[in-house]
Amino acid sequence: MPDESAIATHDHASLIVAVAKNRDRIAFAELFNHFAPRIKAFLLRGGTPAELAEELAQEAMLIVWRKAYLFDPAGASASGWVFRIAQNLRIDAARRAQRADRIATEFAVEPAEVDAPEAVVDAVQLEEKVRSAMAQLSPEQLKVITLSFFESRPHAEIAAILKLPLGTVKSRIRLAFLRLRALLDEVA
Amino acid sequence: MTPTHHPKEEKLLEYFSGSLDEGMRLVVAAHLEMCPSCRRLLAGLEIAGGTYLDGLPAAPLGEHALERVLSRLDESEVSQPAPRAQAANDLPVQIRALAPHQLGRWRWIGPGVYWRSVTLSQQGPMRVFLLKAAPGTQLPQHTHDGTELTVILQGAFRHEGGRFGAGDCDDADDTVEHRPAVEEGEECICLVAMEGNIRLRGFLGRLIQPLVRL
Ligand SMILES: [Zn+2]
């Protein structure tokens, strides 16, 4: 079986472009097959109930369809862009759930605008740099970045998972991001 | 010159994930326009997030999920590239993030100090405004019980926390008591998001207080 993730990066970007330019449903179906189950896994991991995770994964893919024109293949990575949509949607859903008892209609399905960080360097080039920077982080630093950033877990929960005092977790997160910034600045 | 003072990590992450309120979001966005290092960090995190997503073991969807979504594609056929709002304000530094917002007029609030409102789309506990101070001005000493985030658009000031020049972000928390002094040279223009009540001292303080409470 070929390694899907290795060929994916470039392909997914052109599929999103095909969706944006030609409203290409076959391209969309391909994106769906790759991303929707991973978005669902991402949501399940964050504690979203299965039924809602299913619904939100579909919602996320509808956003991919609607917002494909915002994707800039020269400045962003396809999976990074989709990750951002999924993360925004999850936070928006959590916010909606919190406010549901107050104003149910306040939030339409539209999530917060997904505007990508400015393209600073060529996406492919930056991708390599990010890979090398991430590889230089210690396992502990990777762990706190995964928990705090990828999985958006509250500091208290991270402290419980790692069995560390809250203060230690906070400074570890801070140091991990400082190191990542330094590594990315260095290679710029 | 690249900024050396950045927003705290939590704020950048909240910006990234879309959970910052509009006021803070605006100030962080202004900083990002002026800070290649933060742009790189966020772009890097986005890529790393994508790699993380790609690497997750797939959780299969329900049987007809794709068909269901395909059948809904047309109903959601709306998004047109929204025309980018024109930066139509008279600020010497053009900040794209400010373009959609209506700015009030500069109002004199004390010797060498002017204040200008920035309208947000929703009124909340967060206020955003611009502050302009003449070179050499000593700004009022203040403390506050909420959060405050400032980005310097032009000029520079100094306080106990260091020197803050164009693009720098002053991410103060409620324990800090600051008395910024504007440097000689250029007039200093800042964009400020502020939550909670500010307590100002002295003559300038009394003048500025009613305005920032608006
Ligand atoms: Zn910065």
XYZ file of N, CA and C in Angstrom, chain A residues 49-129:
243
model
N -18.834 14.495 21.546
C -19.615 13.264 21.434
C -19.697 12.788 19.983
N -19.763 11.465 19.797
C -19.654 10.869 18.464
C -20.640 11.454 17.451
N -21.880 11.631 17.886
C -22.891 12.102 16.951
C -22.589 13.519 16.469
N -22.180 14.358 17.421
C -21.833 15.734 17.073
C -20.569 15.769 16.219
N -19.606 14.900 16.529
C -18.367 14.846 15.761
C -18.665 14.505 14.299
N -19.585 13.591 14.112
C -20.004 13.192 12.764
C -20.595 14.399 12.026
N -21.483 15.077 12.724
C -22.164 16.229 12.140
C -21.173 17.356 11.811
N -20.266 17.616 12.758
C -19.306 18.700 12.562
C -18.291 18.378 11.463
N -17.937 17.103 11.344
C -17.000 16.716 10.285
C -17.634 17.014 8.921
N -18.921 16.736 8.808
C -19.631 17.036 7.556
C -19.725 18.548 7.345
N -20.004 19.238 8.438
C -20.069 20.702 8.401
C -18.732 21.294 7.930
N -17.654 20.752 8.466
C -16.322 21.236 8.101
C -16.085 21.073 6.601
N -16.530 19.946 6.063
C -16.323 19.716 4.633
C -17.180 20.665 3.788
N -18.353 21.026 4.303
C -19.165 22.024 3.598
C -18.452 23.382 3.578
N -17.750 23.659 4.670
C -16.984 24.910 4.709
C -15.847 24.856 3.698
N -15.200 23.688 3.594
C -14.140 23.536 2.591
C -14.706 23.866 1.205
N -15.895 23.373 0.925
C -16.542 23.645 -0.366
C -16.823 25.141 -0.554
N -17.378 25.729 0.491
C -17.764 27.139 0.400
C -16.581 28.081 0.364
N -15.546 27.762 1.142
C -14.449 28.711 1.321
C -13.216 28.359 0.497
N -13.361 27.413 -0.401
C -12.194 26.963 -1.167
C -11.498 28.125 -1.873
N -12.267 29.138 -2.256
C -11.661 30.273 -2.976
C -10.667 31.041 -2.105
N -10.785 30.866 -0.773
C -9.865 31.570 0.131
C -8.525 30.860 0.267
N -8.480 29.619 -0.183
C -7.245 28.843 -0.039
C -6.217 29.309 -1.071
N -5.025 29.597 -0.565
C -3.958 30.049 -1.450
C -2.874 28.976 -1.496
N -2.825 28.218 -2.598
C -1.890 27.086 -2.638
C -0.424 27.535 -2.542
N -0.159 28.792 -2.890
C 1.231 29.254 -2.824
C 1.632 29.603 -1.401
N 0.655 29.906 -0.564
C 1.003 30.393 0.766
C 0.585 29.502 1.911
N -0.202 28.462 1.661
C -0.699 27.650 2.764
C -0.643 26.180 2.408
N -0.577 25.338 3.432
C -0.608 23.903 3.178
C -2.067 23.452 3.253
N -2.436 22.493 2.403
C -3.827 22.059 2.321
C -4.312 21.507 3.662
N -3.543 20.596 4.239
C -4.012 19.985 5.478
C -3.996 20.991 6.623
N -3.050 21.934 6.580
C -3.025 22.982 7.596
C -4.269 23.848 7.515
N -4.664 24.148 6.315
C -5.858 24.965 6.093
C -7.102 24.238 6.606
N -7.192 22.963 6.292
C -8.335 22.165 6.755
C -8.298 22.024 8.282
N -7.106 21.850 8.820
C -6.956 21.762 10.276
C -7.534 23.012 10.937
N -7.210 24.143 10.348
C -7.671 25.395 10.915
C -9.201 25.496 10.880
N -9.783 25.061 9.790
C -11.244 25.053 9.691
C -11.838 24.166 10.780
N -11.253 22.980 10.942
C -11.762 22.039 11.945
C -11.633 22.626 13.349
N -10.505 23.264 13.620
C -10.282 23.820 14.938
C -11.247 24.978 15.218
N -11.419 25.836 14.235
C -12.363 26.943 14.376
C -13.767 26.431 14.626
N -14.125 25.399 13.882
C -15.473 24.846 13.997
C -15.691 24.232 15.372
N -14.683 23.554 15.864
C -14.806 22.927 17.174
C -14.987 23.985 18.266
N -14.189 25.042 18.180
C -14.289 26.086 19.194
C -15.613 26.817 19.085
N -16.048 27.020 17.850
C -17.331 27.673 17.642
C -18.475 26.825 18.194
N -18.372 25.502 17.997
C -19.419 24.605 18.485
C -19.452 24.590 20.012
N -18.272 24.603 20.621
C -18.203 24.620 22.078
C -18.819 25.907 22.611
N -18.556 26.994 21.915
C -19.092 28.279 22.323
C -20.619 28.285 22.187
N -21.079 27.711 21.073
C -22.519 27.643 20.854
C -23.189 26.820 21.954
N -22.545 25.699 22.318
C -23.113 24.826 23.343
C -23.222 25.569 24.668
N -22.203 26.377 24.957
C -22.200 27.146 26.195
C -23.334 28.155 26.244
N -23.605 28.734 25.099
C -24.598 29.810 25.076
C -25.987 29.318 24.719
N -26.098 28.018 24.442
C -27.356 27.481 23.923
C -28.536 27.844 24.808
N -28.291 27.830 26.123
C -29.418 28.116 27.014
C -29.839 29.578 26.952
N -28.926 30.425 26.492
C -29.273 31.846 26.408
C -29.919 32.190 25.065
N -29.101 32.309 24.040
C -29.657 32.682 22.743
C -29.291 31.615 21.734
N -30.252 30.815 21.377
C -29.958 29.691 20.499
C -29.719 30.127 19.064
N -30.305 31.237 18.674
C -30.245 31.618 17.263
C -29.075 32.548 16.951
N -28.363 32.967 17.983
C -27.329 33.970 17.769
C -26.258 33.505 16.790
N -25.918 32.194 16.888
C -24.872 31.688 16.030
C -25.439 30.858 14.890
N -25.278 31.371 13.696
C -25.651 30.600 12.522
C -24.543 29.572 12.290
N -24.681 28.786 11.243
C -23.669 27.748 11.018
C -22.311 28.317 10.621
N -22.341 29.548 10.166
C -21.093 30.169 9.699
C -20.084 30.291 10.844
N -18.898 29.710 10.688
C -17.907 29.832 11.749
C -17.136 31.149 11.597
N -16.254 31.360 12.517
C -15.378 32.524 12.407
C -14.634 32.460 11.068
N -14.431 33.603 10.499
C -13.736 33.691 9.215
C -12.392 32.963 9.277
N -12.153 32.163 8.281
C -10.886 31.435 8.242
C -9.904 32.232 7.396
N -9.253 33.188 8.032
C -8.270 33.870 7.192
C -6.868 33.431 7.560
N -6.222 32.889 6.569
C -4.919 32.272 6.790
C -3.902 33.321 7.207
N -2.910 32.904 7.994
C -1.823 33.831 8.279
C -1.166 34.241 6.962
N -0.700 35.456 6.934
C -0.071 35.952 5.710
C 1.002 34.982 5.213
N 1.022 34.828 3.929
C 2.087 34.015 3.362
C 3.402 34.761 3.550
N 4.313 34.180 4.260
C 5.587 34.857 4.476
C 6.642 34.324 3.532
N 6.655 33.045 3.378
C 7.548 32.440 2.408
C 6.740 31.411 1.637
N 7.329 30.913 0.639
C 6.722 29.854 -0.148
C 6.286 28.700 0.755
N 5.058 28.204 0.526
C 4.485 27.196 1.421
C 5.340 25.930 1.515
N 5.834 25.489 0.378
C 6.616 24.256 0.360
C 7.905 24.429 1.157
N 8.523 25.589 0.948
C 9.755 25.913 1.655
C 9.517 25.956 3.165
N 8.440 26.651 3.539
C 8.137 26.771 4.963
C 7.825 25.407 5.561
N 7.161 24.573 4.779
C 6.790 23.258 5.265
C 8.031 22.461 5.669
N 9.038 22.550 4.844
C 10.294 21.861 5.174
C 10.892 22.401 6.456
N 10.856 23.730 6.571
C 11.426 24.358 7.759
C 10.657 23.974 9.014
